Short mmCIF file of C-alpha atoms and ligand atoms in Angstrom, two decimals:
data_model
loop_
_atom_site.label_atom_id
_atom_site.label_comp_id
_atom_site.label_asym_id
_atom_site.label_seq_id
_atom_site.Cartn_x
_atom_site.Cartn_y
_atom_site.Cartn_z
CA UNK A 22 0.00 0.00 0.00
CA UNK A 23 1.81 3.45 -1.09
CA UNK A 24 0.06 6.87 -0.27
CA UNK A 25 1.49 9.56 -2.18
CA UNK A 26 0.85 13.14 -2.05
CA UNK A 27 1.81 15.96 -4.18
CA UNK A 28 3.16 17.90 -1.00
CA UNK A 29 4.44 15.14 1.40
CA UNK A 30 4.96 11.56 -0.13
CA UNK A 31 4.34 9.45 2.51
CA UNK A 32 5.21 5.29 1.77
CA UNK A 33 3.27 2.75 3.46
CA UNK A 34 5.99 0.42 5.23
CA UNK A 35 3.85 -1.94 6.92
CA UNK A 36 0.23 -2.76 5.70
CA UNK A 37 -1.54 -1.36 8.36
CA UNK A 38 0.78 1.98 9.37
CA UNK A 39 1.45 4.65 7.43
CA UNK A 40 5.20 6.79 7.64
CA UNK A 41 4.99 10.00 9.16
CA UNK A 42 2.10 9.42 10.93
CA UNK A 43 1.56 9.24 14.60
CA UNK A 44 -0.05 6.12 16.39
CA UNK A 45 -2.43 7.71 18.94
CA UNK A 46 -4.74 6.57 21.57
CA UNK A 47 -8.56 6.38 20.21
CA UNK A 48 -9.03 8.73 23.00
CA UNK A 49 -8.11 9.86 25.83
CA UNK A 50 -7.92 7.32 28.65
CA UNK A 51 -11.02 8.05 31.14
CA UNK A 52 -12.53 10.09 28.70
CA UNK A 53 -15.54 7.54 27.52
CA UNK A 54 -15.39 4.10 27.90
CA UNK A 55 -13.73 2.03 24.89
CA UNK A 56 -11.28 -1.18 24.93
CA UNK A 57 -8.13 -1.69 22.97
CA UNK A 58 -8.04 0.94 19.50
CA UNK A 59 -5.35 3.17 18.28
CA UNK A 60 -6.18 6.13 15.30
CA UNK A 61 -3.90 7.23 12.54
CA UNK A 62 -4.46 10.51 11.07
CA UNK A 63 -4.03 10.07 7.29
CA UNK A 64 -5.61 12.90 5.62
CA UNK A 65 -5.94 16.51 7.58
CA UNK A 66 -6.42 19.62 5.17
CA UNK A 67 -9.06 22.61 6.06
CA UNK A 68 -8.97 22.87 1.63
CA UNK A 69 -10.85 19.90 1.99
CA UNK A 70 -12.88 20.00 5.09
CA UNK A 71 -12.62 16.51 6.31
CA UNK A 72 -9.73 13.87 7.76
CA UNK A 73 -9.34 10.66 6.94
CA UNK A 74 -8.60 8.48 9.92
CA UNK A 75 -7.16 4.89 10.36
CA UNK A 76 -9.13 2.79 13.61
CA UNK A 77 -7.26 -0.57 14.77
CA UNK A 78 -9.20 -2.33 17.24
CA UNK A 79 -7.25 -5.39 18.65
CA UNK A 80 -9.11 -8.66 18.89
CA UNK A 81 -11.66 -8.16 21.34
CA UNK A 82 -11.57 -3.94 21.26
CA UNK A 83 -14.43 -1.98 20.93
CA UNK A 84 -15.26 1.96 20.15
CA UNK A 85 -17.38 4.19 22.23
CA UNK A 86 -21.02 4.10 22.22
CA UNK A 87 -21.73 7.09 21.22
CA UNK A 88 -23.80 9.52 18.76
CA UNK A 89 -23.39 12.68 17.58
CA UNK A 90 -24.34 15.46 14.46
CA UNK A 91 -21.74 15.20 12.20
CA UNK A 92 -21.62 12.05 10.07
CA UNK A 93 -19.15 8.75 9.37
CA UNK A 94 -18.50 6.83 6.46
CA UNK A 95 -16.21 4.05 7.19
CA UNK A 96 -14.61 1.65 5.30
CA UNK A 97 -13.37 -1.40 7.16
CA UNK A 98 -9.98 -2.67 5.90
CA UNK A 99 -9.29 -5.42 7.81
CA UNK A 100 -10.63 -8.26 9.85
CA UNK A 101 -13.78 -8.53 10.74
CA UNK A 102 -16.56 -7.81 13.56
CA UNK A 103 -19.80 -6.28 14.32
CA UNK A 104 -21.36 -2.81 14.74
CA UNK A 105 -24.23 -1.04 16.30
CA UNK A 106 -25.96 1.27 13.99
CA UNK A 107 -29.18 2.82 15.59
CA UNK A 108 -30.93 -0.03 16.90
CA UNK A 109 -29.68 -2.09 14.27
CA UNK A 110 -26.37 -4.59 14.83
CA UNK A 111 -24.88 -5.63 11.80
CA UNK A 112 -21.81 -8.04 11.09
CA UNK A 113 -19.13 -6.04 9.57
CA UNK A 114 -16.44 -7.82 6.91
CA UNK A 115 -12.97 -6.28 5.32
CA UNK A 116 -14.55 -4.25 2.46
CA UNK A 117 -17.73 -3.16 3.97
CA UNK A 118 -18.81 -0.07 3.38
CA UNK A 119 -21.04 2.16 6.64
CA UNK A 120 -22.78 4.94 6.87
CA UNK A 121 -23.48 6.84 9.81
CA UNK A 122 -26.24 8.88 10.09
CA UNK A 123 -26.32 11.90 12.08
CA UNK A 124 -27.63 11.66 16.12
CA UNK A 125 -27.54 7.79 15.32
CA UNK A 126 -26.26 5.36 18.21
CA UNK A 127 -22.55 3.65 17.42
CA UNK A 128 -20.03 1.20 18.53
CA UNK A 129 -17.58 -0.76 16.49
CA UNK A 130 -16.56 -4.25 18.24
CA UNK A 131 -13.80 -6.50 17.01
CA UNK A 132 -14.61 -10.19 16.79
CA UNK A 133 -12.73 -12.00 19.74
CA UNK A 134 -10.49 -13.80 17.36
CA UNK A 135 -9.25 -10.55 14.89
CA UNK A 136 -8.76 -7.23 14.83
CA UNK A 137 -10.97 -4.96 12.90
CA UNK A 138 -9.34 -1.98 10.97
CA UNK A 139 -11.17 0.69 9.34
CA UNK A 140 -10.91 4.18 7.84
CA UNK A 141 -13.49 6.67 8.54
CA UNK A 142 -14.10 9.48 7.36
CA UNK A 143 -15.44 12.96 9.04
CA UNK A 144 -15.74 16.53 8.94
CA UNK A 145 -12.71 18.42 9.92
CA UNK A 146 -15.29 20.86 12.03
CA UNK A 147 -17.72 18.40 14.32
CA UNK A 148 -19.53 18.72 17.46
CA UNK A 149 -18.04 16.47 20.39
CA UNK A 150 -19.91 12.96 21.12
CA UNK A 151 -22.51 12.13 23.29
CA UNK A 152 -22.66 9.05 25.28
CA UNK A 153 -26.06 8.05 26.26
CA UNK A 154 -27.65 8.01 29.64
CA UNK A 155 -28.74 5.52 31.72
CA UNK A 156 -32.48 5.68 30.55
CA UNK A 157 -31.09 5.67 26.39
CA UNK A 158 -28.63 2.86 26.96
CA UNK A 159 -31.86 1.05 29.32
CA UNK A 160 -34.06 1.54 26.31
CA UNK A 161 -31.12 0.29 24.26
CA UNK A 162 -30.80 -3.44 25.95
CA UNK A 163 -34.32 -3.69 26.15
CA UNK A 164 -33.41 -5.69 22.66
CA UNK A 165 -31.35 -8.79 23.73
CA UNK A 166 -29.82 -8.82 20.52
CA UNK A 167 -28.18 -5.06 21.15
CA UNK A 168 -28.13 -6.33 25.06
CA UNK A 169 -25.64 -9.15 23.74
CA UNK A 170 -24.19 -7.06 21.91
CA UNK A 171 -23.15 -4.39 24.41
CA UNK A 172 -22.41 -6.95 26.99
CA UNK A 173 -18.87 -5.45 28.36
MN1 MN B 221 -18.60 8.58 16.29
#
């Protein structure tokens, strides 16, 4: 996998890293509860209004449960797992493509067995994300399936 850019050529030296750019934390630790994710920043430009971001979650790892105004489309690139959309949960495979809508529930969970990698894209401007309350994420597990699903 090579990136280049007209400004910065940046070469891809392992499949899943990308030179000159920092591993981070998902977020910062205490800040909302999530398990075992870094980010990449690949794309950041204000000319285009939106970043490109690389998500690694290790075998097991999950994202926040969250929602929020601005949108995600993601892209997953590796592995495979499952994902909350709304009140929806959906199995998620290398290749699939998902849509976020805004103020729509999320979490991204790794199967136990491999990681899950995907890019996601989002406005370079967004509003910070909520995590439901007790009564939302109540009403949330009233489904067993999302109740399974959200079971650490
Ligand atoms: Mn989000």
């Amino acid at each position: 996998m090579t990136v280049v850019t007209a400004k910065n050529p940046v070469r891809c030296f392992d499949a899943f890293r990308w030179e000159g750019t920092d591993l981070l934390a998902y977020k910062e630790e205490g800040s909302a509860p999530f398990k075992a994710i870094t980010r990449q920043t690949l794309f950041r430009d204000p000319a285009i209004k939106c970043e490109l971001r690389y998500f690694e979650l290790a075998p097991g790892g999950y994202s926040t449960l969250e929602r929020h105004e601005h949108m995600h489309a993601v892209l997953i690139l590796r592995g495979r797992g499952e994902c909350l959309i709304g009140d929806t949960v959906y199995k998620i495979d290398t290749n699939d493509l998902v849509t976020i809508e805004p103020w729509t529930w999320h979490q991204f969970r790794a199967n136990a067995d491999v990681p899950l990698g995907f890019l996601c894209m989002v406005n370079v401007d967004r509003d910070k994300p909520v995590l439901p309350n007790g009564e939302q994420r109540e009403a949330l597990t009233t489904d067993p399936r999302i109740a399974a699903f959200l079971k650490d």
